[in-house]
């Protein structure tokens, strides 16, 4: 219990992790750039509502500007921000990470090499995750995945098993199930595939996950998105991994069967919620689809692999970000039109 922990990012994901770590008795500082959230946490603590209960706890919260005079250094930092913000926040936290400290990217996307280029490969541990939550009111999180359906996998970037990765898994075990993997890049890419099948198209529509998944033609389109993402991952050398707590034998079918298994498992965990880009678009923020479907498009182009379905998702998402389109269910027809040219 003597380790100094930080959660950098007090949005829905960071707040959920912070609440569980704090409740378990760990020494946690939560640091964020949203002033109203930090003030709410300082004055009233954090309330996390889940389908099967509630976590309510005081939180030690800091504004970014507080850290310079707080005289703190951390053993483990959980980076819980959108991929758009990971570079500058890695630079920001670098002076406050102890010499033997480590940063864990509890994010979507494939950001570990970027983080390692700033902090060093020996100071970054990879993390794949499924924790669905949303926040619109400071101090109050609606968490859609319970502790039982929340899942993490952590791993060293070189695939080795170390004491620190086991320690990190034990910490994240307070928030959900946490596996240790020697294939963290494969686990993260497999999660990215599932995200391109769901988060990508759903985020254009503004619909809840269940409603979006049940639109006529969505399943077939999602499988096409997944096939592209799988092909690009194979070209990059990423080996798919059983994720979301699935056993290896549950993830041992044909490529299409595994895509469907991953998608259905993900939707089973997050059917009550809305995917993260929807929260961003509602708040007028740029989504992180460039770091999910956009990665498939860019890497596919580099390797000569056509990715028309992911390209179309990225194109429509960019138009929403620029205010040229509104997030709306009619974008599903636009998406289908773009991929059937």
mmCIF file of C-alpha atoms in Angstrom:
data_model
loop_
_atom_site.group_PDB
_atom_site.id
_atom_site.type_symbol
_atom_site.label_atom_id
_atom_site.label_comp_id
_atom_site.label_asym_id
_atom_site.label_seq_id
_atom_site.Cartn_x
_atom_site.Cartn_y
_atom_site.Cartn_z
ATOM 1 C CA UNK A 1 0.000 0.000 0.000
ATOM 2 C CA UNK A 2 3.051 2.301 0.087
ATOM 3 C CA UNK A 3 3.151 2.910 -3.674
ATOM 4 C CA UNK A 4 2.304 6.361 -4.983
ATOM 5 C CA UNK A 5 -0.268 6.113 -7.768
ATOM 6 C CA UNK A 6 -1.619 8.718 -10.156
ATOM 7 C CA UNK A 7 -4.507 8.611 -12.574
ATOM 8 C CA UNK A 8 -3.879 11.223 -15.243
ATOM 9 C CA UNK A 9 -7.301 11.982 -16.655
ATOM 10 C CA UNK A 10 -10.482 12.195 -14.594
ATOM 11 C CA UNK A 11 -12.976 11.546 -17.334
ATOM 12 C CA UNK A 12 -15.309 8.582 -17.241
ATOM 13 C CA UNK A 13 -12.600 5.908 -17.489
ATOM 14 C CA UNK A 14 -10.048 7.571 -15.223
ATOM 15 C CA UNK A 15 -12.686 8.356 -12.630
ATOM 16 C CA UNK A 16 -13.951 4.767 -12.614
ATOM 17 C CA UNK A 17 -10.449 3.395 -12.080
ATOM 18 C CA UNK A 18 -9.667 6.075 -9.478
ATOM 19 C CA UNK A 19 -12.768 5.278 -7.459
ATOM 20 C CA UNK A 20 -11.935 1.579 -7.273
ATOM 21 C CA UNK A 21 -8.263 2.121 -6.403
ATOM 22 C CA UNK A 22 -9.122 4.696 -3.747
ATOM 23 C CA UNK A 23 -11.865 2.493 -2.289
ATOM 24 C CA UNK A 24 -9.314 -0.331 -2.036
ATOM 25 C CA UNK A 25 -7.096 1.853 0.146
ATOM 26 C CA UNK A 26 -4.369 2.836 -2.305
ATOM 27 C CA UNK A 27 -2.610 6.218 -2.301
ATOM 28 C CA UNK A 28 -4.068 7.787 -5.448
ATOM 29 C CA UNK A 29 -3.825 11.298 -6.867
ATOM 30 C CA UNK A 30 -6.189 12.146 -9.717
ATOM 31 C CA UNK A 31 -5.011 14.857 -12.114
ATOM 32 C CA UNK A 32 -7.137 16.506 -14.784
ATOM 33 C CA UNK A 33 -7.494 19.507 -17.100
ATOM 34 C CA UNK A 34 -11.289 19.919 -16.596
ATOM 35 C CA UNK A 35 -11.575 22.534 -13.833
ATOM 36 C CA UNK A 36 -15.198 21.814 -12.894
ATOM 37 C CA UNK A 37 -14.490 18.103 -12.514
ATOM 38 C CA UNK A 38 -11.474 18.677 -10.264
ATOM 39 C CA UNK A 39 -13.418 21.094 -8.078
ATOM 40 C CA UNK A 40 -16.361 18.691 -7.829
ATOM 41 C CA UNK A 41 -14.039 15.863 -6.789
ATOM 42 C CA UNK A 42 -12.345 18.053 -4.199
ATOM 43 C CA UNK A 43 -15.565 19.269 -2.656
ATOM 44 C CA UNK A 44 -17.901 16.291 -2.891
ATOM 45 C CA UNK A 45 -15.866 13.262 -3.893
ATOM 46 C CA UNK A 46 -16.757 10.906 -6.703
ATOM 47 C CA UNK A 47 -19.949 8.958 -7.342
ATOM 48 C CA UNK A 48 -19.900 6.111 -9.881
ATOM 49 C CA UNK A 49 -23.265 4.595 -10.743
ATOM 50 C CA UNK A 50 -23.292 1.065 -12.195
ATOM 51 C CA UNK A 51 -26.095 -1.279 -13.243
ATOM 52 C CA UNK A 52 -25.445 -3.419 -10.155
ATOM 53 C CA UNK A 53 -24.570 -0.802 -7.560
ATOM 54 C CA UNK A 54 -22.689 2.371 -6.785
ATOM 55 C CA UNK A 55 -19.212 3.404 -5.654
ATOM 56 C CA UNK A 56 -18.972 6.641 -3.689
ATOM 57 C CA UNK A 57 -15.642 7.823 -2.312
ATOM 58 C CA UNK A 58 -13.596 10.916 -1.458
ATOM 59 C CA UNK A 59 -10.929 11.599 -4.110
ATOM 60 C CA UNK A 60 -7.617 13.412 -3.929
ATOM 61 C CA UNK A 61 -7.870 15.589 -7.027
ATOM 62 C CA UNK A 62 -5.419 18.038 -8.585
ATOM 63 C CA UNK A 63 -5.607 20.536 -11.409
ATOM 64 C CA UNK A 64 -2.724 20.231 -13.873
ATOM 65 C CA UNK A 65 -1.348 23.496 -12.531
ATOM 66 C CA UNK A 66 -1.361 22.139 -8.950
ATOM 67 C CA UNK A 67 1.227 19.498 -9.702
ATOM 68 C CA UNK A 68 4.159 21.910 -9.995
ATOM 69 C CA UNK A 69 3.893 22.811 -6.294
ATOM 70 C CA UNK A 70 2.469 19.554 -4.909
ATOM 71 C CA UNK A 71 5.893 17.949 -4.353
ATOM 72 C CA UNK A 72 4.727 14.567 -5.648
ATOM 73 C CA UNK A 73 6.423 11.770 -7.547
ATOM 74 C CA UNK A 74 4.675 8.611 -8.658
ATOM 75 C CA UNK A 75 5.566 4.943 -8.915
ATOM 76 C CA UNK A 76 2.736 4.114 -11.322
ATOM 77 C CA UNK A 77 0.720 6.487 -13.509
ATOM 78 C CA UNK A 78 -2.427 5.318 -15.271
ATOM 79 C CA UNK A 79 -2.920 7.513 -18.343
ATOM 80 C CA UNK A 80 -6.674 7.683 -18.947
ATOM 81 C CA UNK A 81 -7.159 10.309 -21.655
ATOM 82 C CA UNK A 82 -8.240 10.251 -25.278
ATOM 83 C CA UNK A 83 -5.517 9.404 -27.774
ATOM 84 C CA UNK A 84 -5.604 12.998 -29.039
ATOM 85 C CA UNK A 85 -3.997 14.069 -25.752
ATOM 86 C CA UNK A 86 -1.503 11.327 -24.993
ATOM 87 C CA UNK A 87 1.683 12.962 -26.352
ATOM 88 C CA UNK A 88 1.534 16.230 -24.463
ATOM 89 C CA UNK A 89 0.337 14.613 -21.254
ATOM 90 C CA UNK A 90 3.160 12.063 -21.410
ATOM 91 C CA UNK A 91 5.580 14.979 -21.627
ATOM 92 C CA UNK A 92 3.720 16.735 -18.816
ATOM 93 C CA UNK A 93 3.894 13.821 -16.373
ATOM 94 C CA UNK A 94 7.477 12.798 -17.224
ATOM 95 C CA UNK A 95 9.154 14.943 -14.504
ATOM 96 C CA UNK A 96 6.797 13.517 -11.866
ATOM 97 C CA UNK A 97 7.469 9.859 -12.655
ATOM 98 C CA UNK A 98 9.996 8.284 -10.296
ATOM 99 C CA UNK A 99 13.246 6.942 -11.741
ATOM 100 C CA UNK A 100 11.883 3.399 -11.523
ATOM 101 C CA UNK A 101 8.319 4.456 -12.253
ATOM 102 C CA UNK A 102 6.058 3.263 -15.029
ATOM 103 C CA UNK A 103 3.187 4.645 -17.083
ATOM 104 C CA UNK A 104 0.250 2.439 -18.086
ATOM 105 C CA UNK A 105 -1.844 3.634 -21.007
ATOM 106 C CA UNK A 106 -5.415 2.749 -20.049
ATOM 107 C CA UNK A 107 -6.663 3.993 -23.421
ATOM 108 C CA UNK A 108 -8.049 2.878 -26.733
ATOM 109 C CA UNK A 109 -5.746 2.844 -29.738
ATOM 110 C CA UNK A 110 -2.151 1.773 -30.314
ATOM 111 C CA UNK A 111 -0.277 4.476 -28.416
ATOM 112 C CA UNK A 112 2.425 2.558 -26.566
ATOM 113 C CA UNK A 113 5.224 3.250 -29.041
ATOM 114 C CA UNK A 114 4.377 6.953 -28.936
ATOM 115 C CA UNK A 115 4.471 6.949 -25.141
ATOM 116 C CA UNK A 116 7.724 4.957 -25.182
ATOM 117 C CA UNK A 117 9.327 7.504 -27.525
ATOM 118 C CA UNK A 118 8.758 10.143 -24.827
ATOM 119 C CA UNK A 119 9.334 8.168 -21.620
ATOM 120 C CA UNK A 120 11.499 5.242 -22.784
ATOM 121 C CA UNK A 121 10.379 1.682 -23.493
ATOM 122 C CA UNK A 122 11.389 0.555 -20.016
ATOM 123 C CA UNK A 123 8.923 3.000 -18.457
ATOM 124 C CA UNK A 124 5.770 1.995 -20.355
ATOM 125 C CA UNK A 125 3.495 -1.004 -19.782
ATOM 126 C CA UNK A 126 0.799 -1.746 -22.345
ATOM 127 C CA UNK A 127 -2.858 -2.163 -21.492
ATOM 128 C CA UNK A 128 -5.878 -3.314 -23.472
ATOM 129 C CA UNK A 129 -9.222 -2.721 -21.832
ATOM 130 C CA UNK A 130 -12.981 -2.733 -21.934
ATOM 131 C CA UNK A 131 -14.570 -0.340 -19.490
ATOM 132 C CA UNK A 132 -17.605 1.551 -20.733
ATOM 133 C CA UNK A 133 -18.598 4.713 -18.874
ATOM 134 C CA UNK A 134 -19.762 8.258 -19.528
ATOM 135 C CA UNK A 135 -19.621 11.563 -17.711
ATOM 136 C CA UNK A 136 -21.541 14.759 -18.362
ATOM 137 C CA UNK A 137 -21.971 16.060 -14.801
ATOM 138 C CA UNK A 138 -18.836 16.837 -12.756
ATOM 139 C CA UNK A 139 -18.382 14.340 -9.956
ATOM 140 C CA UNK A 140 -20.899 11.830 -11.362
ATOM 141 C CA UNK A 141 -20.018 8.908 -13.646
ATOM 142 C CA UNK A 142 -22.448 6.502 -15.264
ATOM 143 C CA UNK A 143 -20.482 3.272 -15.646
ATOM 144 C CA UNK A 144 -22.090 0.816 -18.056
ATOM 145 C CA UNK A 145 -19.813 -2.152 -17.391
ATOM 146 C CA UNK A 146 -19.932 -3.680 -13.933
ATOM 147 C CA UNK A 147 -16.821 -4.916 -12.152
ATOM 148 C CA UNK A 148 -17.707 -8.352 -13.488
ATOM 149 C CA UNK A 149 -17.904 -7.259 -17.144
ATOM 150 C CA UNK A 150 -14.968 -4.826 -17.067
ATOM 151 C CA UNK A 151 -11.799 -6.343 -18.508
ATOM 152 C CA UNK A 152 -8.133 -5.386 -18.750
ATOM 153 C CA UNK A 153 -5.016 -7.089 -20.084
ATOM 154 C CA UNK A 154 -1.563 -5.729 -19.264
ATOM 155 C CA UNK A 155 1.809 -6.678 -20.644
ATOM 156 C CA UNK A 156 5.394 -5.598 -21.048
ATOM 157 C CA UNK A 157 6.144 -4.250 -24.522
ATOM 158 C CA UNK A 158 8.833 -6.921 -24.980
ATOM 159 C CA UNK A 159 6.478 -9.715 -23.942
ATOM 160 C CA UNK A 160 8.312 -10.619 -20.741
ATOM 161 C CA UNK A 161 6.611 -11.465 -17.457
ATOM 162 C CA UNK A 162 7.772 -9.146 -14.680
ATOM 163 C CA UNK A 163 6.937 -8.389 -11.088
ATOM 164 C CA UNK A 164 5.728 -4.909 -11.985
ATOM 165 C CA UNK A 165 3.261 -6.120 -14.605
ATOM 166 C CA UNK A 166 1.808 -8.541 -12.055
ATOM 167 C CA UNK A 167 1.538 -5.660 -9.575
ATOM 168 C CA UNK A 168 -0.264 -3.512 -12.139
ATOM 169 C CA UNK A 169 -2.639 -6.394 -12.908
ATOM 170 C CA UNK A 170 -3.418 -6.709 -9.196
ATOM 171 C CA UNK A 171 -4.169 -2.979 -8.998
ATOM 172 C CA UNK A 172 -6.461 -2.999 -12.011
ATOM 173 C CA UNK A 173 -8.086 -6.100 -10.554
ATOM 174 C CA UNK A 174 -9.922 -3.755 -8.189
ATOM 175 C CA UNK A 175 -11.720 -2.283 -11.224
ATOM 176 C CA UNK A 176 -12.427 -5.489 -13.144
ATOM 177 C CA UNK A 177 -10.892 -8.705 -14.368
ATOM 178 C CA UNK A 178 -7.248 -8.223 -15.386
ATOM 179 C CA UNK A 179 -5.174 -10.701 -17.373
ATOM 180 C CA UNK A 180 -1.412 -10.628 -17.954
ATOM 181 C CA UNK A 181 -0.332 -11.244 -21.548
ATOM 182 C CA UNK A 182 2.938 -11.752 -23.393
ATOM 183 C CA UNK A 183 1.252 -10.441 -26.549
ATOM 184 C CA UNK A 184 0.099 -6.959 -25.566
ATOM 185 C CA UNK A 185 0.340 -5.574 -29.108
ATOM 186 C CA UNK A 186 -1.829 -8.441 -30.349
ATOM 187 C CA UNK A 187 -4.351 -7.929 -27.543
ATOM 188 C CA UNK A 188 -4.533 -4.197 -28.232
ATOM 189 C CA UNK A 189 -4.909 -4.702 -31.981
ATOM 190 C CA UNK A 190 -7.644 -7.292 -31.422
ATOM 191 C CA UNK A 191 -9.489 -4.751 -29.258
ATOM 192 C CA UNK A 192 -8.909 -2.140 -31.965
ATOM 193 C CA UNK A 193 -10.507 -4.509 -34.492
ATOM 194 C CA UNK A 194 -13.580 -4.796 -32.248
ATOM 195 C CA UNK A 195 -13.648 -1.007 -31.897
ATOM 196 C CA UNK A 196 -13.518 -0.458 -35.659
ATOM 197 C CA UNK A 197 -16.522 -2.784 -35.949
ATOM 198 C CA UNK A 198 -18.575 -0.956 -33.325
ATOM 199 C CA UNK A 199 -17.166 2.375 -32.147
ATOM 200 C CA UNK A 200 -16.351 3.406 -35.720
ATOM 201 C CA UNK A 201 -19.795 3.169 -37.362
ATOM 202 C CA UNK A 202 -21.881 3.601 -34.183
ATOM 203 C CA UNK A 203 -20.109 6.855 -33.342
ATOM 204 C CA UNK A 204 -21.424 8.474 -36.516
ATOM 205 C CA UNK A 205 -25.060 7.915 -35.601
ATOM 206 C CA UNK A 206 -25.608 9.053 -32.012
ATOM 207 C CA UNK A 207 -27.544 5.892 -31.169
ATOM 208 C CA UNK A 208 -27.221 3.568 -28.210
ATOM 209 C CA UNK A 209 -25.130 0.470 -28.865
ATOM 210 C CA UNK A 210 -28.077 -1.931 -28.986
ATOM 211 C CA UNK A 211 -30.081 0.237 -31.361
ATOM 212 C CA UNK A 212 -27.109 0.816 -33.674
ATOM 213 C CA UNK A 213 -26.146 -2.867 -33.704
ATOM 214 C CA UNK A 214 -29.668 -3.874 -34.741
ATOM 215 C CA UNK A 215 -29.936 -1.558 -37.754
ATOM 216 C CA UNK A 216 -30.534 -3.614 -40.928
ATOM 217 C CA UNK A 217 -27.191 -4.175 -42.625
ATOM 218 C CA UNK A 218 -25.040 -3.050 -39.672
ATOM 219 C CA UNK A 219 -23.824 -6.543 -38.817
ATOM 220 C CA UNK A 220 -22.625 -7.207 -42.361
ATOM 221 C CA UNK A 221 -20.941 -3.815 -42.551
ATOM 222 C CA UNK A 222 -19.231 -4.369 -39.207
ATOM 223 C CA UNK A 223 -17.804 -7.683 -40.412
ATOM 224 C CA UNK A 224 -16.362 -5.930 -43.472
ATOM 225 C CA UNK A 225 -14.745 -3.340 -41.211
ATOM 226 C CA UNK A 226 -13.310 -6.117 -39.072
ATOM 227 C CA UNK A 227 -11.895 -7.997 -42.057
ATOM 228 C CA UNK A 228 -9.998 -4.907 -43.168
ATOM 229 C CA UNK A 229 -8.653 -4.285 -39.672
ATOM 230 C CA UNK A 230 -7.625 -7.931 -39.317
ATOM 231 C CA UNK A 231 -5.752 -7.862 -42.643
ATOM 232 C CA UNK A 232 -3.862 -4.697 -41.710
ATOM 233 C CA UNK A 233 -2.974 -6.103 -38.304
ATOM 234 C CA UNK A 234 -1.596 -9.263 -39.945
ATOM 235 C CA UNK A 235 0.544 -7.127 -42.256
ATOM 236 C CA UNK A 236 1.906 -5.324 -39.189
ATOM 237 C CA UNK A 237 2.744 -8.650 -37.552
ATOM 238 C CA UNK A 238 0.104 -8.497 -34.811
ATOM 239 C CA UNK A 239 -1.143 -11.899 -33.667
ATOM 240 C CA UNK A 240 -4.786 -11.846 -32.557
ATOM 241 C CA UNK A 241 -5.445 -12.649 -28.934
ATOM 242 C CA UNK A 242 -8.439 -13.877 -26.948
ATOM 243 C CA UNK A 243 -9.794 -10.730 -25.297
ATOM 244 C CA UNK A 244 -12.640 -9.602 -23.004
ATOM 245 C CA UNK A 245 -11.874 -12.515 -20.696
ATOM 246 C CA UNK A 246 -12.591 -15.112 -23.378
ATOM 247 C CA UNK A 247 -10.675 -18.394 -23.223
ATOM 248 C CA UNK A 248 -8.365 -19.365 -26.073
ATOM 249 C CA UNK A 249 -10.744 -22.164 -27.104
ATOM 250 C CA UNK A 250 -13.590 -19.619 -27.337
ATOM 251 C CA UNK A 251 -11.480 -17.592 -29.757
ATOM 252 C CA UNK A 252 -10.234 -20.392 -31.980
ATOM 253 C CA UNK A 253 -12.566 -20.387 -34.981
ATOM 254 C CA UNK A 254 -12.152 -18.985 -38.474
ATOM 255 C CA UNK A 255 -11.181 -15.338 -38.854
ATOM 256 C CA UNK A 256 -14.783 -14.269 -39.456
ATOM 257 C CA UNK A 257 -16.001 -16.345 -36.490
ATOM 258 C CA UNK A 258 -13.468 -14.668 -34.224
ATOM 259 C CA UNK A 259 -14.475 -11.229 -35.485
ATOM 260 C CA UNK A 260 -18.106 -11.979 -34.705
ATOM 261 C CA UNK A 261 -17.197 -13.457 -31.298
ATOM 262 C CA UNK A 262 -15.237 -10.324 -30.366
ATOM 263 C CA UNK A 263 -17.981 -7.997 -31.562
ATOM 264 C CA UNK A 264 -20.803 -9.883 -29.836
ATOM 265 C CA UNK A 265 -18.828 -10.174 -26.598
ATOM 266 C CA UNK A 266 -18.076 -6.457 -26.617
ATOM 267 C CA UNK A 267 -21.708 -5.583 -27.283
ATOM 268 C CA UNK A 268 -22.798 -7.944 -24.523
ATOM 269 C CA UNK A 269 -20.712 -5.882 -22.105
ATOM 270 C CA UNK A 270 -21.745 -2.420 -23.308
ATOM 271 C CA UNK A 271 -25.278 -2.853 -24.662
ATOM 272 C CA UNK A 272 -26.643 -0.258 -22.218
ATOM 273 C CA UNK A 273 -24.282 2.523 -23.250
ATOM 274 C CA UNK A 274 -23.256 4.727 -26.141
ATOM 275 C CA UNK A 275 -19.841 4.489 -27.695
ATOM 276 C CA UNK A 276 -17.159 7.052 -26.757
ATOM 277 C CA UNK A 277 -17.114 9.138 -29.991
ATOM 278 C CA UNK A 278 -20.786 9.935 -29.366
ATOM 279 C CA UNK A 279 -19.865 11.504 -26.007
ATOM 280 C CA UNK A 280 -17.178 13.554 -27.770
ATOM 281 C CA UNK A 281 -19.496 14.772 -30.518
ATOM 282 C CA UNK A 282 -22.207 15.697 -27.989
ATOM 283 C CA UNK A 283 -19.617 17.760 -26.085
ATOM 284 C CA UNK A 284 -18.404 19.412 -29.300
ATOM 285 C CA UNK A 285 -15.024 17.695 -29.067
ATOM 286 C CA UNK A 286 -13.009 15.951 -31.738
ATOM 287 C CA UNK A 287 -13.386 12.182 -31.476
ATOM 288 C CA UNK A 288 -10.443 9.761 -31.386
ATOM 289 C CA UNK A 289 -11.542 7.766 -34.446
ATOM 290 C CA UNK A 290 -8.348 8.947 -36.186
ATOM 291 C CA UNK A 291 -6.506 6.709 -33.693
ATOM 292 C CA UNK A 292 -8.776 3.710 -34.278
ATOM 293 C CA UNK A 293 -10.297 3.404 -37.754
ATOM 294 C CA UNK A 294 -7.795 6.017 -38.919
ATOM 295 C CA UNK A 295 -4.876 3.784 -37.937
ATOM 296 C CA UNK A 296 -6.317 0.986 -40.086
ATOM 297 C CA UNK A 297 -6.682 3.368 -43.039
ATOM 298 C CA UNK A 298 -3.176 4.831 -42.746
ATOM 299 C CA UNK A 299 -1.374 1.543 -42.117
ATOM 300 C CA UNK A 300 -3.417 -0.157 -44.816
ATOM 301 C CA UNK A 301 -2.318 2.479 -47.308
ATOM 302 C CA UNK A 302 1.319 2.035 -46.276
ATOM 303 C CA UNK A 303 1.081 -1.725 -46.867
ATOM 304 C CA UNK A 304 -0.982 -1.600 -50.051
ATOM 305 C CA UNK A 305 -4.131 -2.980 -48.393
ATOM 306 C CA UNK A 306 -7.445 -1.449 -49.464
ATOM 307 C CA UNK A 307 -9.609 -0.325 -46.535
ATOM 308 C CA UNK A 308 -12.666 1.350 -48.122
ATOM 309 C CA UNK A 309 -14.986 0.650 -45.163
ATOM 310 C CA UNK A 310 -12.660 2.137 -42.558
ATOM 311 C CA UNK A 311 -11.813 4.989 -44.938
ATOM 312 C CA UNK A 312 -15.507 5.873 -45.182
ATOM 313 C CA UNK A 313 -15.941 5.855 -41.379
ATOM 314 C CA UNK A 314 -12.953 8.180 -40.998
ATOM 315 C CA UNK A 315 -14.204 10.504 -43.723
ATOM 316 C CA UNK A 316 -17.646 10.914 -42.151
ATOM 317 C CA UNK A 317 -16.179 11.304 -38.653
ATOM 318 C CA UNK A 318 -13.890 14.082 -39.900
ATOM 319 C CA UNK A 319 -16.879 15.866 -41.411
ATOM 320 C CA UNK A 320 -18.696 15.677 -38.054
ATOM 321 C CA UNK A 321 -15.613 16.993 -36.251
ATOM 322 C CA UNK A 322 -15.459 19.946 -38.658
ATOM 323 C CA UNK A 323 -19.163 20.730 -38.268
ATOM 324 C CA UNK A 324 -19.884 19.857 -41.901
ATOM 325 C CA UNK A 325 -22.209 17.027 -40.834
ATOM 326 C CA UNK A 326 -24.307 16.407 -37.761
ATOM 327 C CA UNK A 327 -24.082 13.145 -35.888
ATOM 328 C CA UNK A 328 -27.316 11.458 -36.939
ATOM 329 C CA UNK A 329 -28.699 8.026 -37.790
ATOM 330 C CA UNK A 330 -29.007 9.168 -41.434
ATOM 331 C CA UNK A 331 -25.218 8.899 -41.613
ATOM 332 C CA UNK A 332 -25.677 5.135 -41.770
ATOM 333 C CA UNK A 333 -27.201 5.484 -45.239
ATOM 334 C CA UNK A 334 -24.354 7.808 -46.210
ATOM 335 C CA UNK A 335 -21.834 5.261 -44.950
ATOM 336 C CA UNK A 336 -23.442 2.433 -46.911
ATOM 337 C CA UNK A 337 -23.532 4.606 -50.025
ATOM 338 C CA UNK A 338 -19.820 5.377 -49.749
ATOM 339 C CA UNK A 339 -18.797 1.721 -49.543
ATOM 340 C CA UNK A 340 -21.030 0.565 -52.414
ATOM 341 C CA UNK A 341 -19.738 3.015 -54.998
#
